[in-house]
N, CA and C of each residue as an Amber inpcrd file, in Angstrom:
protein
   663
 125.8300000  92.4480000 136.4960000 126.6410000  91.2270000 136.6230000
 126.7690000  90.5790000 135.2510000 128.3440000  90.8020000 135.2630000
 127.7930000  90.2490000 133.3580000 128.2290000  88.7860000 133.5390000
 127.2800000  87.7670000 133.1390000 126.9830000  86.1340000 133.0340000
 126.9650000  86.1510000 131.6230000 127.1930000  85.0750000 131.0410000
 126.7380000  84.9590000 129.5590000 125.6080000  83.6760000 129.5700000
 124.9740000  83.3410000 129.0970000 124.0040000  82.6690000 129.0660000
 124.6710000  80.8730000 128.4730000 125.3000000  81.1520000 127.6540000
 126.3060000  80.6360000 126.8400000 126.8550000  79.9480000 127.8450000
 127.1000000  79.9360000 128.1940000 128.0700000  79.0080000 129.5120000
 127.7650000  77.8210000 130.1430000 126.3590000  78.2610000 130.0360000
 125.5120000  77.1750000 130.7810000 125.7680000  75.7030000 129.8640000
 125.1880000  76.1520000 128.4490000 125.9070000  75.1090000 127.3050000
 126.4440000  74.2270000 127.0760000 126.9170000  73.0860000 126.2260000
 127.4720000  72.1280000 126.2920000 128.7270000  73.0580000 125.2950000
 130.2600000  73.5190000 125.6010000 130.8930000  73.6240000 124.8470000
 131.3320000  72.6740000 123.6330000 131.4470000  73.3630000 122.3210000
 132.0630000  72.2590000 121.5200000 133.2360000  71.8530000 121.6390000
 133.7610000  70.5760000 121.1890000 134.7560000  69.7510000 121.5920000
 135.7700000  70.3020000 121.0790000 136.6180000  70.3270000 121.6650000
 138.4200000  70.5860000 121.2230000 139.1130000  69.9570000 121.4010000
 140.0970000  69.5280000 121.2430000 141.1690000  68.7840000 121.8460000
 141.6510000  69.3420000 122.6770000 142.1750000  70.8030000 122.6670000
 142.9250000  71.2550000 123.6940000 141.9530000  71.7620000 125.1150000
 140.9850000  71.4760000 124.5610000 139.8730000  72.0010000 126.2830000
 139.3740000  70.5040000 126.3030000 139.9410000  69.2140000 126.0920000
 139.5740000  67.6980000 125.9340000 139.8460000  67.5460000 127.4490000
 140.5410000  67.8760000 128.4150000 140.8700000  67.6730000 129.9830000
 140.1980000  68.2910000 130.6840000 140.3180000  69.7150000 130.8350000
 138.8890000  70.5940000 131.5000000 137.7280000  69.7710000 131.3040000
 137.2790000  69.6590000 129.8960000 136.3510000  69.2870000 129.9380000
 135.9460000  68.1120000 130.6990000 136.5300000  67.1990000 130.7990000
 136.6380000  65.9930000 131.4980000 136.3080000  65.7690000 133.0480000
 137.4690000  67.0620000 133.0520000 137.3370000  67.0830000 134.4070000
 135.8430000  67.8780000 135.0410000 134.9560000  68.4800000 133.9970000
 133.9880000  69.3270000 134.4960000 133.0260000  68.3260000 134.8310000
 133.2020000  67.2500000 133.9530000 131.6670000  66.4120000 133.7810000
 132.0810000  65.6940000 134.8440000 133.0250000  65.0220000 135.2220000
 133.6250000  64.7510000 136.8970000 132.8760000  65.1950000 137.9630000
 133.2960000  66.7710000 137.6310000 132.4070000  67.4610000 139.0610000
 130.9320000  67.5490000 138.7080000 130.3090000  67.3310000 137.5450000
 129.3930000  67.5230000 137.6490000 128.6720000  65.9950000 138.0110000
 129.6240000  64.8680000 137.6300000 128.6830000  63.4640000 138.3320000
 129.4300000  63.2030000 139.5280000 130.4630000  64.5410000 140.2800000
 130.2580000  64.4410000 141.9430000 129.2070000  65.4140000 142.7070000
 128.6550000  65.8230000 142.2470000 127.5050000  67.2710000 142.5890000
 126.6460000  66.0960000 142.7020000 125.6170000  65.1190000 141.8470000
 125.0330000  64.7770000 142.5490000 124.8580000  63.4300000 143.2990000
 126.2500000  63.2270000 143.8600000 126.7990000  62.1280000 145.1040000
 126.0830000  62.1660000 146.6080000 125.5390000  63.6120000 146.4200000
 124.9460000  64.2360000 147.9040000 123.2570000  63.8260000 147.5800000
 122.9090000  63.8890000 146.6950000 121.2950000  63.3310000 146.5530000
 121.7710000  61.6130000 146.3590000 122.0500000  60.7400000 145.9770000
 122.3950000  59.8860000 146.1480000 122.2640000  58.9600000 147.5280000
 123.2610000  60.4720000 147.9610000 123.7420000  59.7010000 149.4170000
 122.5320000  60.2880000 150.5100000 121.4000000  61.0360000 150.1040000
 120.4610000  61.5640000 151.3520000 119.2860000  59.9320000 151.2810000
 119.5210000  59.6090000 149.5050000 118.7450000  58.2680000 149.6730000
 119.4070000  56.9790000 149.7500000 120.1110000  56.9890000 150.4970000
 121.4190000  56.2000000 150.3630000 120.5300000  54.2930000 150.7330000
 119.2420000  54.4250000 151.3760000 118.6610000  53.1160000 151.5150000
 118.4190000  52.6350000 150.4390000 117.5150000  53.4570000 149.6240000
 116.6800000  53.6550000 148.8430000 117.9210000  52.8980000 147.1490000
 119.3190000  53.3990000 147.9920000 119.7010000  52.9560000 146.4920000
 120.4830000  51.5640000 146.7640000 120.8560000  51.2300000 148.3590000
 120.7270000  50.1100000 148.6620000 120.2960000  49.3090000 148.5290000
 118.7880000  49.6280000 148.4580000 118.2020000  47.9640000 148.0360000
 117.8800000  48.2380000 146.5110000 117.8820000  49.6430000 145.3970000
 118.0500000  49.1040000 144.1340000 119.2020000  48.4440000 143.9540000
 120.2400000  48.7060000 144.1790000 121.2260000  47.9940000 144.3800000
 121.1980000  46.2940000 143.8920000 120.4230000  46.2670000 145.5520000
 120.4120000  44.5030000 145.9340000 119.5500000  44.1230000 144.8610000
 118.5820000  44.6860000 144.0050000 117.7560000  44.1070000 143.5670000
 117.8640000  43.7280000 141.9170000 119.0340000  44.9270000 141.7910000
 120.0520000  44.4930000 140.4850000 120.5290000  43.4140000 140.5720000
 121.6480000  43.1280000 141.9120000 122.3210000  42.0340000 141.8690000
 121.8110000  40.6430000 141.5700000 120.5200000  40.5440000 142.7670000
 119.6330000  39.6800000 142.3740000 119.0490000  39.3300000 141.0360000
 118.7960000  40.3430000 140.2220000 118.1130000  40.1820000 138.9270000
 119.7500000  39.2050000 138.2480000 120.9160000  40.1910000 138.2880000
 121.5680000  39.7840000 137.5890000 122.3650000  38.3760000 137.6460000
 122.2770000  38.1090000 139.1750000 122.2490000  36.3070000 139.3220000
 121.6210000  35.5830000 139.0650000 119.8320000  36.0280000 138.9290000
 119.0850000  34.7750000 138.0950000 119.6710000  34.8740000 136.8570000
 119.9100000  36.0330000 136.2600000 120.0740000  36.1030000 134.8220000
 120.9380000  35.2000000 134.3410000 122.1820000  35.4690000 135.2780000
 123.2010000  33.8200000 134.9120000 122.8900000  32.9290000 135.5710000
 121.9960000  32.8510000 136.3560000 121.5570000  31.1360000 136.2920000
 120.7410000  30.7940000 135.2060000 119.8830000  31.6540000 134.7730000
 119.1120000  30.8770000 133.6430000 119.3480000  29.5820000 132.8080000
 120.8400000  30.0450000 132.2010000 121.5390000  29.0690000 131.1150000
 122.1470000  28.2560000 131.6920000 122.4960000  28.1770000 132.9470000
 123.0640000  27.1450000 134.1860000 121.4800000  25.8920000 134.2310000
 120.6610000  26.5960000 134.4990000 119.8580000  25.4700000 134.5970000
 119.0000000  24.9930000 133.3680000 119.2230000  25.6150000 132.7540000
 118.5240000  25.3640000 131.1210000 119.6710000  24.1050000 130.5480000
 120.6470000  24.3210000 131.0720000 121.9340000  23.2060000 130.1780000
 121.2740000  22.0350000 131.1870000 120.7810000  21.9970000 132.6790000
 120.9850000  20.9190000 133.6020000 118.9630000  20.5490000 133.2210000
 118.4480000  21.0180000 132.0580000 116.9220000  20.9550000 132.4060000
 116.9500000  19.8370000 130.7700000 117.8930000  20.5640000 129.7880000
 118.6350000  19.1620000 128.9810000 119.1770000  18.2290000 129.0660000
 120.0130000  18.0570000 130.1780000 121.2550000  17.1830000 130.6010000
 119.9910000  16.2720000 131.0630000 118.8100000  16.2380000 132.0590000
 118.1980000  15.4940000 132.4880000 116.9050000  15.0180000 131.5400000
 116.4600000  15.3680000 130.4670000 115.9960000  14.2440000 129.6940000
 116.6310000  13.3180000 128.7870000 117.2140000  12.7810000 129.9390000
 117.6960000  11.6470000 128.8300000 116.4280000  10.5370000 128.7860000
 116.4200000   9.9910000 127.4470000 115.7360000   8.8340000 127.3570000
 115.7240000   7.7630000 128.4540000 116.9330000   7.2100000 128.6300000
 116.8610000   6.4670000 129.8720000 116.5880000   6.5420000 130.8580000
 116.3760000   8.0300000 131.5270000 115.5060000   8.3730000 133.0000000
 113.8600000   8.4060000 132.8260000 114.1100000   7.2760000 134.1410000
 112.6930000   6.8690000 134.3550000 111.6530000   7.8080000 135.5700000
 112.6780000   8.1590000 135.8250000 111.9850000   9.3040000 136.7090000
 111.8540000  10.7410000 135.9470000 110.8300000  11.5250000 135.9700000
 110.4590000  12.8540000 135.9350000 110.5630000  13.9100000 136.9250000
 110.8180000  13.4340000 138.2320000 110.6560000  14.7540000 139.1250000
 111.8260000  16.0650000 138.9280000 112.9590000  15.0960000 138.3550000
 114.0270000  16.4460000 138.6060000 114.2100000  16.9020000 136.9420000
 113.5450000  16.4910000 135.9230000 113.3800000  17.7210000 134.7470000
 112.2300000  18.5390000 135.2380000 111.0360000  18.1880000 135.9710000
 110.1600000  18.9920000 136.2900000 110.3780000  20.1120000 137.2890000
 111.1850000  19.8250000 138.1570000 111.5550000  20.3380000 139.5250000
 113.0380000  21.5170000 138.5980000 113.5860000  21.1020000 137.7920000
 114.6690000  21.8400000 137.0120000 113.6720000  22.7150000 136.1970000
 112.7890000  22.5250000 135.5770000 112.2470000  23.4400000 134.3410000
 111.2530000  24.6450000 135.4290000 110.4050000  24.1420000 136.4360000
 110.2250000  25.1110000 137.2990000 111.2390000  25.9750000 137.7990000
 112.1650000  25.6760000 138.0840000 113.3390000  26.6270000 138.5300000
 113.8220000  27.4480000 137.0600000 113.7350000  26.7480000 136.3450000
 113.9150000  28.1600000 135.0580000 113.0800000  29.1600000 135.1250000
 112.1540000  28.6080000 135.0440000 111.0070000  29.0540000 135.1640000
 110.7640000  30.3790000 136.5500000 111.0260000  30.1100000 137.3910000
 111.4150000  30.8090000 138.4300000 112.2780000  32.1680000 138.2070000
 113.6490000  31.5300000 138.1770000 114.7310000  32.0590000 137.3460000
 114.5710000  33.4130000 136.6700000 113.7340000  33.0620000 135.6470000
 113.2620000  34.1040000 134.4510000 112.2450000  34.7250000 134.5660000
 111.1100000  34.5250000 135.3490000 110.3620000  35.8420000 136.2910000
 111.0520000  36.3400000 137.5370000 112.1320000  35.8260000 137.7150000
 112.8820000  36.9300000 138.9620000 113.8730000  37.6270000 137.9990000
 113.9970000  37.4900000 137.3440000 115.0660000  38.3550000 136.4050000
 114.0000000  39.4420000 135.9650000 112.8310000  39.5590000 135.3150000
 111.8830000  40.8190000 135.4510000 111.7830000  41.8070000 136.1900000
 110.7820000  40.2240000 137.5990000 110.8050000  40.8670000 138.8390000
 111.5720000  41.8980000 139.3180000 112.8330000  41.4110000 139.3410000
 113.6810000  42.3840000 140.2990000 113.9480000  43.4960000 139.7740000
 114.1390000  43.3920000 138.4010000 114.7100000  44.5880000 137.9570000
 113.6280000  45.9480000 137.3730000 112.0780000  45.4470000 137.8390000
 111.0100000  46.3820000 138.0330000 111.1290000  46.6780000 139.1280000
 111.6110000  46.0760000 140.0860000 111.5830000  46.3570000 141.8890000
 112.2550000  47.1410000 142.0440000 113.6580000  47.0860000 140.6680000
 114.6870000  48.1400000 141.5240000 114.4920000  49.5760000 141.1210000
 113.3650000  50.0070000 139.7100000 112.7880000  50.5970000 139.0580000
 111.7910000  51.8330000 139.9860000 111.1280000  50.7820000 140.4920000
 110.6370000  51.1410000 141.3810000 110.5880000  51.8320000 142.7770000
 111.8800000  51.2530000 143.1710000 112.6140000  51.7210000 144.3180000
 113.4130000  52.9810000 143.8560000 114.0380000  52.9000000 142.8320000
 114.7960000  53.9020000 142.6900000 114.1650000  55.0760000 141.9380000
 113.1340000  55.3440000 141.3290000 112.5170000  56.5970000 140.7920000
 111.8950000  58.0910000 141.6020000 112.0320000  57.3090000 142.7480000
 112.1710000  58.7770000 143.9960000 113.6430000  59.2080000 143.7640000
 114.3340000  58.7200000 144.0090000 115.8420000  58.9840000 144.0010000
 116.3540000  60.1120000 142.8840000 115.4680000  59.4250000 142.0420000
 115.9320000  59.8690000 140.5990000 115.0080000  61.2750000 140.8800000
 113.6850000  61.2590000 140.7300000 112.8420000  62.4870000 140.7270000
 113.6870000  63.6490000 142.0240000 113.8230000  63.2930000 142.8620000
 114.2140000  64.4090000 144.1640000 115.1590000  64.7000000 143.6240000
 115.9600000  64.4320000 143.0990000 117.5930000  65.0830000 142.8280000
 117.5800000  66.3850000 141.4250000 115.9780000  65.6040000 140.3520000
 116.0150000  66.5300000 139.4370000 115.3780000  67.1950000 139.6990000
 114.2150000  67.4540000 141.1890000 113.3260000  68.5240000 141.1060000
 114.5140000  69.7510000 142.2070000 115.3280000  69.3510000 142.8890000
 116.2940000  69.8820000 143.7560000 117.0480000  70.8280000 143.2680000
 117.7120000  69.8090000 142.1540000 118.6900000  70.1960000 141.1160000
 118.1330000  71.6600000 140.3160000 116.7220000  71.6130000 139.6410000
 115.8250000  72.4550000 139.5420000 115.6300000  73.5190000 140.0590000
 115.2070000  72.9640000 141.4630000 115.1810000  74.5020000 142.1460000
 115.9860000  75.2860000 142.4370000 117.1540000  74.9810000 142.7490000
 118.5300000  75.6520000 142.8920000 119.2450000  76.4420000 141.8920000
 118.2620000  75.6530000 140.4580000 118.8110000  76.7950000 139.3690000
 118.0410000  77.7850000 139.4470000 117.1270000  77.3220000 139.4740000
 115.5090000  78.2690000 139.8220000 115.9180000  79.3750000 140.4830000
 116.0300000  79.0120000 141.9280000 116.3090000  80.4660000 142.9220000
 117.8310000  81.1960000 142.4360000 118.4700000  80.3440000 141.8790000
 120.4000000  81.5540000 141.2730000 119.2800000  82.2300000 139.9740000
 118.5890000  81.4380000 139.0380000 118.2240000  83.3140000 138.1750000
 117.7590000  83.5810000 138.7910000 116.5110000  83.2770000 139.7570000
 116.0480000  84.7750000 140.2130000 116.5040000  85.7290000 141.2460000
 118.2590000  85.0530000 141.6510000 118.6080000  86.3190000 142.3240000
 119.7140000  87.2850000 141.2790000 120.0780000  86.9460000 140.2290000
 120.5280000  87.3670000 139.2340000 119.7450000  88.8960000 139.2810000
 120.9710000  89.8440000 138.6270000 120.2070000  90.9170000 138.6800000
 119.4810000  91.1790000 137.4810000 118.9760000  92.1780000 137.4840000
 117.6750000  92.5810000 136.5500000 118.4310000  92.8940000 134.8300000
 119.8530000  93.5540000 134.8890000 120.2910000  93.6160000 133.7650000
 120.6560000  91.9790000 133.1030000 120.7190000  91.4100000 133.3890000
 120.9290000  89.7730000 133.0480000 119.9760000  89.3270000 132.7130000
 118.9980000  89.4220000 132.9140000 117.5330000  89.1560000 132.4280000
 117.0830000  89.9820000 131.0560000 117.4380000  91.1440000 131.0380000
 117.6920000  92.1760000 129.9940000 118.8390000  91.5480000 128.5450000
 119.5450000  91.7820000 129.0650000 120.4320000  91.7340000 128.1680000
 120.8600000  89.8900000 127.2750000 120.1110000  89.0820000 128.4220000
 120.6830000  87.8420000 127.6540000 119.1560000  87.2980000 127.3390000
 119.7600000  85.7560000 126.7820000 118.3640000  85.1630000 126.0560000
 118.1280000  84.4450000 127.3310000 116.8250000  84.5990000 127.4120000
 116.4690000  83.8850000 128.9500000 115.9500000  82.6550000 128.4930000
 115.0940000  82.7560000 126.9830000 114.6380000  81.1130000 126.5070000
 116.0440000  80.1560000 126.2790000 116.9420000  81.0530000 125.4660000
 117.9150000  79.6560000 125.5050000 118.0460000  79.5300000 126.9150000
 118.6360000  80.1130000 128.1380000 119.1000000  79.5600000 129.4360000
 117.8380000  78.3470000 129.7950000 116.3990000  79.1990000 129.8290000
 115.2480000  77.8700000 129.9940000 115.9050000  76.6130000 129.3080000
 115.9350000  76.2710000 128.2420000 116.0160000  75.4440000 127.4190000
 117.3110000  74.7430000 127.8400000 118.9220000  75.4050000 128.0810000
 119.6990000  74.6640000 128.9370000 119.3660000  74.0030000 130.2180000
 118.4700000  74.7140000 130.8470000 118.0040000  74.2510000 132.4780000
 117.3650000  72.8360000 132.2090000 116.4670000  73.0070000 131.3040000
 115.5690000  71.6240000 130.5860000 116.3880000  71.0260000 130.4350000
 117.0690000  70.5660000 129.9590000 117.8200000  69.6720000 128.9860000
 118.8470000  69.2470000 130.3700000 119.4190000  70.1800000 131.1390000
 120.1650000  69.5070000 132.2340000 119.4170000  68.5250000 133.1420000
 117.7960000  69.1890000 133.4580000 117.1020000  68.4130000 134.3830000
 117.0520000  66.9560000 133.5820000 116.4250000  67.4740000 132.4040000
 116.2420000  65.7380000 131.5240000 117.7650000  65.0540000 131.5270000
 118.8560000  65.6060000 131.6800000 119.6900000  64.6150000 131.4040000
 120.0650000  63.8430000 133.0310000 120.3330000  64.6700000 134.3030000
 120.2790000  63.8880000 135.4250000 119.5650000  62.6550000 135.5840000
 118.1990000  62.4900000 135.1470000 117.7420000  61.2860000 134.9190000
 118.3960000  60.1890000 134.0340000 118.9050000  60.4110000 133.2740000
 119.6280000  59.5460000 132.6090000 121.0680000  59.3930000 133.1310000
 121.7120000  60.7630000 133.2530000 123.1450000  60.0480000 133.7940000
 123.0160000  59.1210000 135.4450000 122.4400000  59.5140000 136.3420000
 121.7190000  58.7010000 137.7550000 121.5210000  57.2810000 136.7530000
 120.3120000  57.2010000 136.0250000 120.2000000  55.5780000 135.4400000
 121.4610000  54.7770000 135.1360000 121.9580000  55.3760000 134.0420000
 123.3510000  54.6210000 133.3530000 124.6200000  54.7350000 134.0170000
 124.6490000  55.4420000 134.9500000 125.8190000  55.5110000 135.9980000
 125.4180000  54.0340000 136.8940000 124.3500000  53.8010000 137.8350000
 124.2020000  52.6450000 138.7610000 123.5080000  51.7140000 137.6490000
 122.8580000  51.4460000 136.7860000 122.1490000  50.3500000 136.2820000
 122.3400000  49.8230000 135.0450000 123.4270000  51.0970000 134.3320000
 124.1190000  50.2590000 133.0800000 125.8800000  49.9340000 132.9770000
 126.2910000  50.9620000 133.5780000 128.0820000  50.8810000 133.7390000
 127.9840000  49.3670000 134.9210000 127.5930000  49.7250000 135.9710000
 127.5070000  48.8450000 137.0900000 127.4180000  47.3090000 136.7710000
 125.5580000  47.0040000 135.9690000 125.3710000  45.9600000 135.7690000
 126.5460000  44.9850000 135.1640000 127.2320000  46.0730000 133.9440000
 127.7730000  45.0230000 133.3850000 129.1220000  45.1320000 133.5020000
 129.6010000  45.8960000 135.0670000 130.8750000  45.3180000 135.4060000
 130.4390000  43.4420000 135.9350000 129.0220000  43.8470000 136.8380000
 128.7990000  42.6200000 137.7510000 128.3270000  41.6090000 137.3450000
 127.5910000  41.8310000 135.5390000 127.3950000  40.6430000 135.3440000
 129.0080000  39.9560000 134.4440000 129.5510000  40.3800000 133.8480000
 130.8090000  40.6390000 133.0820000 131.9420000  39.5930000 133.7790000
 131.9210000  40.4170000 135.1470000 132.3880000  39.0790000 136.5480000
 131.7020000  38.2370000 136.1980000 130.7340000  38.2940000 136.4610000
 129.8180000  36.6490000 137.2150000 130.3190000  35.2020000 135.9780000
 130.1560000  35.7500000 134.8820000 130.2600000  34.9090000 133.5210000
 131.6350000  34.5420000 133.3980000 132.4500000  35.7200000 133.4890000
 134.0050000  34.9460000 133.2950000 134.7960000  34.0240000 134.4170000
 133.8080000  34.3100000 135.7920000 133.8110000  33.3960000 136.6690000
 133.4200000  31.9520000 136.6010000 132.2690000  31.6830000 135.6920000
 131.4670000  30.7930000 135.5100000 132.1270000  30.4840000 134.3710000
 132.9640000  30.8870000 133.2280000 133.5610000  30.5530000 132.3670000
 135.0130000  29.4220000 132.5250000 135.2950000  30.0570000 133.6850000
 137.0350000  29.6630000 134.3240000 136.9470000  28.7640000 134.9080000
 136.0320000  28.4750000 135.6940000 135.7310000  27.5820000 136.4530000
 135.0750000  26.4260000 135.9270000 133.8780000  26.4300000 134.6770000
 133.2840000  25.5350000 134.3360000 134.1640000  25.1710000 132.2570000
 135.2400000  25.7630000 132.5630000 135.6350000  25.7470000 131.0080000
 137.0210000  25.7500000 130.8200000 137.7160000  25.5170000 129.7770000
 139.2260000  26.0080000 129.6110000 139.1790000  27.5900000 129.8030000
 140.3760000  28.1890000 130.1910000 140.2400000  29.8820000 130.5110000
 140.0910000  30.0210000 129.4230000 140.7450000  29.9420000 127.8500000
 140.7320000  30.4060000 126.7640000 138.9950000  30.8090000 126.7510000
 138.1310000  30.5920000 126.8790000 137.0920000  31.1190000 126.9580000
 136.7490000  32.4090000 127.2270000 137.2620000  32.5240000 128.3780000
 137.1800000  33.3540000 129.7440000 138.0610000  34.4120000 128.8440000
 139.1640000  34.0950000 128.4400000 140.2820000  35.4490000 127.2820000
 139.3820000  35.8990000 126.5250000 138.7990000  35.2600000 125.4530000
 138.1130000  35.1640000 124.2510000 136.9360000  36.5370000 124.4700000
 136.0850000  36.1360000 125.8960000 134.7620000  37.0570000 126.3580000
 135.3950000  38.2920000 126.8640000 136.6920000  38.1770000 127.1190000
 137.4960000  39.6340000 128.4850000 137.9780000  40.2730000 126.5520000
 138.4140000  39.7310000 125.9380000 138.7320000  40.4310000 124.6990000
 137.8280000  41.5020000 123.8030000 137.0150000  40.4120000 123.5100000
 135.6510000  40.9130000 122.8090000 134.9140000  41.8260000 123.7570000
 134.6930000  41.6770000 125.0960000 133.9210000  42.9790000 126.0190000
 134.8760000  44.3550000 125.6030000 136.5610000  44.2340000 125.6820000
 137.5590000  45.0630000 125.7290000 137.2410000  46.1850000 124.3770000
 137.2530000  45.1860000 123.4120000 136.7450000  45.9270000 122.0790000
 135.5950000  46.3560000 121.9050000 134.6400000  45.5530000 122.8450000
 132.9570000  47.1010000 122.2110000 133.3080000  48.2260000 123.1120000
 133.7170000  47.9730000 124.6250000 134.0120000  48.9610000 125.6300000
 134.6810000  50.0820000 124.2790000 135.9870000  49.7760000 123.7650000
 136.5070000  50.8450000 123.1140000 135.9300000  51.4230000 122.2360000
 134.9360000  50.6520000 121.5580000 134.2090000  51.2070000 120.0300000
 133.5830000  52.0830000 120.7890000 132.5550000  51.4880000 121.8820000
 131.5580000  52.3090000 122.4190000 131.9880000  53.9310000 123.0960000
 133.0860000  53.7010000 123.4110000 133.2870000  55.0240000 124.4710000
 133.8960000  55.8090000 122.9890000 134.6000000  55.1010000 122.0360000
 134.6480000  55.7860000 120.3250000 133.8120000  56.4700000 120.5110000
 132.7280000  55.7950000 119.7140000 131.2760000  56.3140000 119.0470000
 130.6030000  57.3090000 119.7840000 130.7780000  57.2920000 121.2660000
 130.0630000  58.1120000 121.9160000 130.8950000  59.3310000 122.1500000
 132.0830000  59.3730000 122.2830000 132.8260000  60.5970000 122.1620000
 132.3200000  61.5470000 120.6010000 132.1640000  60.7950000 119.7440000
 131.8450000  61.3800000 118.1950000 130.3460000  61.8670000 118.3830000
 129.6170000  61.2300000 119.0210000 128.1020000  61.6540000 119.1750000
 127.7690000  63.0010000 119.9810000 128.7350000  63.0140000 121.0880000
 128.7280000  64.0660000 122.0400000 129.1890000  65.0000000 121.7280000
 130.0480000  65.1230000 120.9850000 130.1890000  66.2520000 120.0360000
 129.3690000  66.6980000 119.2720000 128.6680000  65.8820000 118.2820000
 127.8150000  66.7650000 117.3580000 126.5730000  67.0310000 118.3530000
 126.1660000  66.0420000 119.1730000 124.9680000  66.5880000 120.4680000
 125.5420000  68.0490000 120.9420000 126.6340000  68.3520000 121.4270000
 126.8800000  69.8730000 121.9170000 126.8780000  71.1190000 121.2480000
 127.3290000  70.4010000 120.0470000 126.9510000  71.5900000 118.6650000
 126.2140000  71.7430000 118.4730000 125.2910000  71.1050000 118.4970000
 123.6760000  71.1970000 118.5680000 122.4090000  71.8400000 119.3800000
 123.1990000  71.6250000 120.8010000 122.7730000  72.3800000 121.8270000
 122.9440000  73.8480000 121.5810000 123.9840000  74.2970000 121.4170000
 124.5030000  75.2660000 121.5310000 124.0250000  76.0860000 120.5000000
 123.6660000  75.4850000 119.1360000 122.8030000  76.3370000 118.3140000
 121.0600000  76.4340000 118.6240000 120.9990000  75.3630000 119.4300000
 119.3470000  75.4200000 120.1670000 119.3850000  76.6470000 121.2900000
 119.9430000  77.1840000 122.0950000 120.6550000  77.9870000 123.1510000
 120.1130000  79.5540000 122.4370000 120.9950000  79.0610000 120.8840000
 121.2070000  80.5620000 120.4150000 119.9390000  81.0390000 119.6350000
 119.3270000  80.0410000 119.0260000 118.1360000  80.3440000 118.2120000
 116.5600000  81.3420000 118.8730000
């Protein structure tokens, strides 16, 4: 069965294989939609526990402005800077809190999908026939298998807990911007997000390239 080992690989970038390619890494963050979805509670309440983190997070500065606003010199009462600075206070250990909770909750999720993911490569070489084992480099294929398992952990993370967060916190602020401000604000933050979004998905297109070239001479060595 002739396989090339090579395949497994991160191809280097082209322009003209710039769509395939696109479309591969597609199917490859719909492949694991099905481990996802077997822990589908499990990512439910990381989920909830993001959201939560990420609503104290914008309350913080909501009640930090109202924990100033209330010492004024002229208030003779103390209960509601005290009763306000506890709620920061609050606030900013649930913003930890939660987002160790969701850490927590979600690292089964994460582990089952890469030990799964694993085995399934596991049992295709070893039904591979015996000339394939012969004829190709079996350490580079190891070394692709590695590097795929290590990366599922990361694409699972930054798929739900970094793209996600900061669609939802991104909302929450320009909400809180529009509402508590002239919109020009609200333009100003949707602008400036617009431009790192572009630098960033830049920079990282340029990185992923020299990362695959790289692979690919690790593969061959």
């Amino acid at each position: 069965m002739a396989h090339d080992h090579r395949s497994l690989a991160f191809p280097t970038l082209r322009k003209d294989s710039a769509a395939p390619k696109r479309r591969s890494e597609w199917r490859a963050v719909g492949m694991l939609v099905p481990y996802l979805w077997e822990f589908r509670f499990r990512v439910a309440i990381a989920l909830a526990f993001l959201t939560a983190a990420k609503l104290a997070n914008v309350g913080v500065p909501l009640i930090l402005k109202d924990v100033v606003d209330s010492l004024d010199a002229q208030t003779a009462v103390l209960v509601l800077p005290l009763a306000l600075l506890a709620a920061y206070g609050i606030l900013r250990f649930s913003t930890t809190l939660f987002a160790e909770l969701r850490d927590v909750v979600f690292v089964r999720v994460t582990q089952r999908a890469i030990r799964r993911v694993a085995l399934t490569v596991f049992r295709h070489m070893h039904s591979l026939s015996l000339r394939f084992h012969l004829e190709r480099h079996t350490g580079g294929v190891s070394r692709d298998i590695e590097r795929g398992t290590r990366g599922i952990s990361t694409l699972l993370t930054y798929m739900l807990f970094s793209i996600v967060p900061v669609i939802l916190e991104f909302s929450l602020v320009a909400a809180i911007l529009l509402t508590k401000f002239d919109w020009r604000f609200a333009a100003v933050t949707f602008v400036a997000v617009a431009l790192y979004i572009a630098f960033s998905v830049a920079i990282t297109e340029w990185r992923m390239e020299i990362r695959r070239q790289a692979n690919e001479l690790d593969s061959k060595a």
